Structures are given as C-alpha cells and as structure tokens.
Coordinates of N, CA and C in Angstrom, one line a residue:
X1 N -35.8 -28.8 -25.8 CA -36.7 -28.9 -24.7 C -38.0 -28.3 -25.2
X2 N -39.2 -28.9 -25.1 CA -40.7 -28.6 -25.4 C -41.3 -27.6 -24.2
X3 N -42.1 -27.0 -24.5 CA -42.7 -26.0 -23.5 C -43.5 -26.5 -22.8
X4 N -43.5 -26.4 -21.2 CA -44.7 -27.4 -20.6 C -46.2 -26.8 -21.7
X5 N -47.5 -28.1 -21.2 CA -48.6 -27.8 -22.4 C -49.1 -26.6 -22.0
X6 N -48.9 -26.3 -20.3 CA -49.9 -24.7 -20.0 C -49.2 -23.7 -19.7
X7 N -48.3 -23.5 -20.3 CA -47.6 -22.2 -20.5 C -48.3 -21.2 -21.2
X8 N -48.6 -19.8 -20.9 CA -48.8 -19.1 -21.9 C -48.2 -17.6 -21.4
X9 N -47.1 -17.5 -22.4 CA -46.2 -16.5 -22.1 C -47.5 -14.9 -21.7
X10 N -47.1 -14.1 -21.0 CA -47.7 -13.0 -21.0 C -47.7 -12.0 -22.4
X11 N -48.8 -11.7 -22.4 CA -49.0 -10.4 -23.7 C -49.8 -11.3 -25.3
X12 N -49.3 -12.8 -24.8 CA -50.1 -13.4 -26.3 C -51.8 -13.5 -26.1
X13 N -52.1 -13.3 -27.2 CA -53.6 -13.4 -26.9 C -54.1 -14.8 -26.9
X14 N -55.8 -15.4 -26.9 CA -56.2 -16.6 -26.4 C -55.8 -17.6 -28.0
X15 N -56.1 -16.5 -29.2 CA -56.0 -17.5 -30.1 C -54.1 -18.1 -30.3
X16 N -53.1 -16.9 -29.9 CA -52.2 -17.1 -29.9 C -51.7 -18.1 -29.4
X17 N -52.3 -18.4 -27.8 CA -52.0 -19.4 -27.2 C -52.8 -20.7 -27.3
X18 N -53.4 -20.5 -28.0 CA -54.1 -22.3 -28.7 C -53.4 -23.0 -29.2
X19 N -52.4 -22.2 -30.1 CA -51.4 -22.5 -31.2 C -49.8 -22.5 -30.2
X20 N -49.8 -22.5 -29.2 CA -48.7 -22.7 -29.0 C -47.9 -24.3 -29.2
X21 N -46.9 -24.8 -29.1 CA -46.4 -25.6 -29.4 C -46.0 -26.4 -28.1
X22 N -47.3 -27.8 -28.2 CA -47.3 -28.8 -26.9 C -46.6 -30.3 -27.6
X23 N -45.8 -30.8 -26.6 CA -45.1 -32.0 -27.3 C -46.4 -32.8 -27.5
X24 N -46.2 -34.1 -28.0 CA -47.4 -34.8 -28.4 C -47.8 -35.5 -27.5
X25 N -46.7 -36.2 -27.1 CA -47.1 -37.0 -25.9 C -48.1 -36.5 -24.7
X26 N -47.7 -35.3 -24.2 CA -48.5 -34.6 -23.1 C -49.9 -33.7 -24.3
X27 N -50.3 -33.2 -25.6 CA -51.7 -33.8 -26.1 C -52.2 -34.7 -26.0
X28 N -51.7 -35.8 -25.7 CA -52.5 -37.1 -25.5 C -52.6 -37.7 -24.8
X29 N -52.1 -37.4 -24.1 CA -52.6 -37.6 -22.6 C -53.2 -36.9 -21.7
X30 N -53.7 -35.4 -22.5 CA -54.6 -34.4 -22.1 C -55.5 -35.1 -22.3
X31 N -55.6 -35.5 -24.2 CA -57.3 -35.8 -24.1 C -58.0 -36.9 -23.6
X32 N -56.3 -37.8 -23.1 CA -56.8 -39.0 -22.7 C -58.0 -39.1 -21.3
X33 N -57.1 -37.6 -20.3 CA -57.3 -37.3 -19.2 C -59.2 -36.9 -19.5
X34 N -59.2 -36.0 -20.4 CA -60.5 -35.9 -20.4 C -61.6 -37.0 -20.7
X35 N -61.2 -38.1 -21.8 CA -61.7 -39.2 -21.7 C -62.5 -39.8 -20.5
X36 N -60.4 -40.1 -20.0 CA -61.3 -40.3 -18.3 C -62.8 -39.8 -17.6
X37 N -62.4 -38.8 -17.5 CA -63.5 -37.7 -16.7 C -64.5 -38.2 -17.1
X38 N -64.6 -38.3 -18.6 CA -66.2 -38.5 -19.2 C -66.6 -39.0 -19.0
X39 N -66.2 -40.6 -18.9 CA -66.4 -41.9 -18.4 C -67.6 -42.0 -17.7
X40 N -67.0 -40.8 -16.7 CA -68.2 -41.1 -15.1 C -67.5 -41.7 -14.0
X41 N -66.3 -42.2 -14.1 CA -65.8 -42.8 -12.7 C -65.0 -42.1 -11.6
X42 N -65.0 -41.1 -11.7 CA -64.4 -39.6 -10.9 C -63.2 -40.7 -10.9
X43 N -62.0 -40.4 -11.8 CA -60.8 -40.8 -11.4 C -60.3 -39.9 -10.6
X44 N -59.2 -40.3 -9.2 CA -58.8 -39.9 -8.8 C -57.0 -39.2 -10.0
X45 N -56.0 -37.8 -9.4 CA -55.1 -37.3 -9.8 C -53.7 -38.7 -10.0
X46 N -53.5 -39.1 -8.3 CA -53.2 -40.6 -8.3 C -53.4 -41.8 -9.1
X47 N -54.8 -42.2 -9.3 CA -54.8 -42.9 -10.3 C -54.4 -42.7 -12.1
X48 N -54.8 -41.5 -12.1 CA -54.2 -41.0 -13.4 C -53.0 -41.0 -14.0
X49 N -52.1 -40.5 -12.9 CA -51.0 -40.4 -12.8 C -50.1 -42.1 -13.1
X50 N -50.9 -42.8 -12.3 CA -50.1 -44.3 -12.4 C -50.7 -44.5 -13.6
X51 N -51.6 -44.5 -14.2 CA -52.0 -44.9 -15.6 C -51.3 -44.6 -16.2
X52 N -50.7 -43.2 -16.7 CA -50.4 -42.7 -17.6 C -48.3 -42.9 -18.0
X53 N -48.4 -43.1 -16.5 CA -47.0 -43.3 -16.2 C -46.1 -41.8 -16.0
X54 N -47.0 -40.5 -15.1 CA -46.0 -39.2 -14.6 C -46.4 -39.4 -13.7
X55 N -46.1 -38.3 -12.9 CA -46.0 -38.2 -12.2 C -47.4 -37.1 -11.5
X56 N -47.8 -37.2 -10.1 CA -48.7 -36.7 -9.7 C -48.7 -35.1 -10.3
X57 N -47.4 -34.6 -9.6 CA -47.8 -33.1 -10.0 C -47.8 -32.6 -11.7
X58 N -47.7 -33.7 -12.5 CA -47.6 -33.5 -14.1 C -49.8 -33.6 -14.4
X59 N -50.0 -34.2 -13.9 CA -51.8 -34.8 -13.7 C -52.0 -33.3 -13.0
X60 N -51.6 -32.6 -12.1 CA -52.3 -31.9 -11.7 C -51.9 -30.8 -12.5
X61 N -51.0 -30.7 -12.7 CA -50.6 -29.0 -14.1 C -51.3 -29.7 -15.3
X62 N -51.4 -30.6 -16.5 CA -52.4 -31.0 -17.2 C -53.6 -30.6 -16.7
X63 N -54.3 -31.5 -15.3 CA -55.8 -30.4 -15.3 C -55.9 -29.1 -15.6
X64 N -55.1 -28.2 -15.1 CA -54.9 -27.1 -14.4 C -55.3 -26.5 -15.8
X65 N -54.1 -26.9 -16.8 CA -53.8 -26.6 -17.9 C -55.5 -27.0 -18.9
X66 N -55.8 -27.8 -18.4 CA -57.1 -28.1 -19.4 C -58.3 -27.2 -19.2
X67 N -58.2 -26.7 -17.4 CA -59.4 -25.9 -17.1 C -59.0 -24.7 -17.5
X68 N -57.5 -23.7 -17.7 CA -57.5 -22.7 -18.1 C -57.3 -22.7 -19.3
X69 N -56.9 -23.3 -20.3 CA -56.7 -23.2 -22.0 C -57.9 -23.7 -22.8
X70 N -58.4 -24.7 -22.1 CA -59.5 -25.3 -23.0 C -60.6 -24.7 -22.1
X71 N -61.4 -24.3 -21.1 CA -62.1 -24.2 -20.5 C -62.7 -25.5 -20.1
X72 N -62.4 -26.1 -19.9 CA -62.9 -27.5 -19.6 C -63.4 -27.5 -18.3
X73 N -64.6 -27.4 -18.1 CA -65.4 -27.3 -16.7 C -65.0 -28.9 -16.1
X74 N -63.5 -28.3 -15.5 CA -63.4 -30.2 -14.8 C -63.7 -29.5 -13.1
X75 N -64.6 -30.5 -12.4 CA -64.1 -30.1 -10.7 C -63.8 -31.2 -10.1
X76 N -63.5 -31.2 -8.9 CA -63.1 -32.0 -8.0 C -64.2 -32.5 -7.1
X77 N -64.6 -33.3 -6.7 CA -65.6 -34.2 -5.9 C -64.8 -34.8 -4.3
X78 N -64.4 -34.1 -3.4 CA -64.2 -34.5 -2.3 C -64.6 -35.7 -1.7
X79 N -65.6 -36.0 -1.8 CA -66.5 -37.3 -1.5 C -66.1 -38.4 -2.0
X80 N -65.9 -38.8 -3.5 CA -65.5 -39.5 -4.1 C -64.3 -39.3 -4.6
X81 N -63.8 -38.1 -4.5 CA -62.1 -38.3 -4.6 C -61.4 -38.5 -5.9
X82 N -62.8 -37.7 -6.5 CA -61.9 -37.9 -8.1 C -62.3 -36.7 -8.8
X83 N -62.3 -36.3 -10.3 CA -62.5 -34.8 -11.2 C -63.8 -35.7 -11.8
X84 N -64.5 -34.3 -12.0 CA -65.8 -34.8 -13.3 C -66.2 -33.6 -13.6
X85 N -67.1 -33.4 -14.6 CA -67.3 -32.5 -15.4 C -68.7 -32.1 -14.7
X86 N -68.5 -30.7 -14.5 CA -70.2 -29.8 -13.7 C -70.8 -29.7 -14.8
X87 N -70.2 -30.0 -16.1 CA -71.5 -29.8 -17.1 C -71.1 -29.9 -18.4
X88 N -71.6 -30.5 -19.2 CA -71.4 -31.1 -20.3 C -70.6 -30.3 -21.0
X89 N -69.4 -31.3 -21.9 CA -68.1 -30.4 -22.1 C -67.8 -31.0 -23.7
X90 N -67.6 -30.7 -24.7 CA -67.0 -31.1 -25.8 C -65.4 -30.5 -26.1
X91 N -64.9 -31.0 -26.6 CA -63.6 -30.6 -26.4 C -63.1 -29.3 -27.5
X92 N -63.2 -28.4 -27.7 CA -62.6 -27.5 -29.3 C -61.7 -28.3 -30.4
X93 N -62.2 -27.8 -31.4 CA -60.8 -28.2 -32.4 C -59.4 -27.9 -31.7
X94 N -58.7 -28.0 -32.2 CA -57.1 -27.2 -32.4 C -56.1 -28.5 -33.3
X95 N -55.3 -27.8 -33.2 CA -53.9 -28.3 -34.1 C -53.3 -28.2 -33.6
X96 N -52.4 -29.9 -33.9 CA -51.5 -30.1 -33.9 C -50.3 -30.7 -34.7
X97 N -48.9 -30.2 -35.0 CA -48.4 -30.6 -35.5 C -47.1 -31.0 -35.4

C-alpha cells in the first residue's frame, strides 16, 4: 500500500517531505490537475474527477495536497465554479522514482 500523495508524517521537515514516496499514478495526475488550471478554463473538482477517473473526494485531497506541499496558489471561483491560479505559478522540480 502507497502513502496517499499529501501525507506528511509529523516532525519531518519541508525538504523531507518533498521526497516522500507518491505512487506515480497520483504524480500525474497532480500535474495533470495543474495543467488543467493553467489552461484558463476554471475546471470544476467534478469535472476533474470524471476525467481522471477518481473519485471527487481523491480531486479534492490532490488540490489540498498541491496547495500545501507545492504551494500552488490554486483558489476556487464561486461564480464560475471551478480552481485557477491567483497568480502565476510554475511548478518546482522534485523527484521521482
């Protein structure tokens, strides 16, 4: 069993937790999710979710997980009902293996 991607045990530090060990499948569909975002078309959590093929609450711990590990300035747009970025965002290196 793989560790969900935003886990980060208590007491490890930030570089510790960069390196923690995310199955692949859910890295790539992290950065897919960010893709999205970039796009410009405020995807909705729902729509993501049926793209990707999880489930809603898996889209919503991914964001979660992208705004606290990566700092990914993603927000939510009520109006239009989907995430976008408050401000221009590039993604960090990291590793994976």
């Amino acid at each position: 069993m793989t560790r969900p991607a935003i886990a980060a045990p208590r007491g490890r530090t930030e570089r510790e937790i960069s390196r923690l060990p995310v199955d692949r499948a859910a890295a790539l569909r992290m950065m897919e999710i960010l893709r999205e975002i970039g796009r410009g078309g405020y995807p909705s959590a729902k729509r993501l979710a049926e793209q990707f093929e999880v489930s809603l609450r898996t889209i919503k711990r991914d964001i979660e997980g992208l705004r606290d590990r990566l700092r990914a300035p993603i927000d939510y747009d009520h109006i239009r009902r989907g995430y976008f970025y408050r401000e221009k965002y590039k993604l960090p290196p990291f590793e994976l293996s």
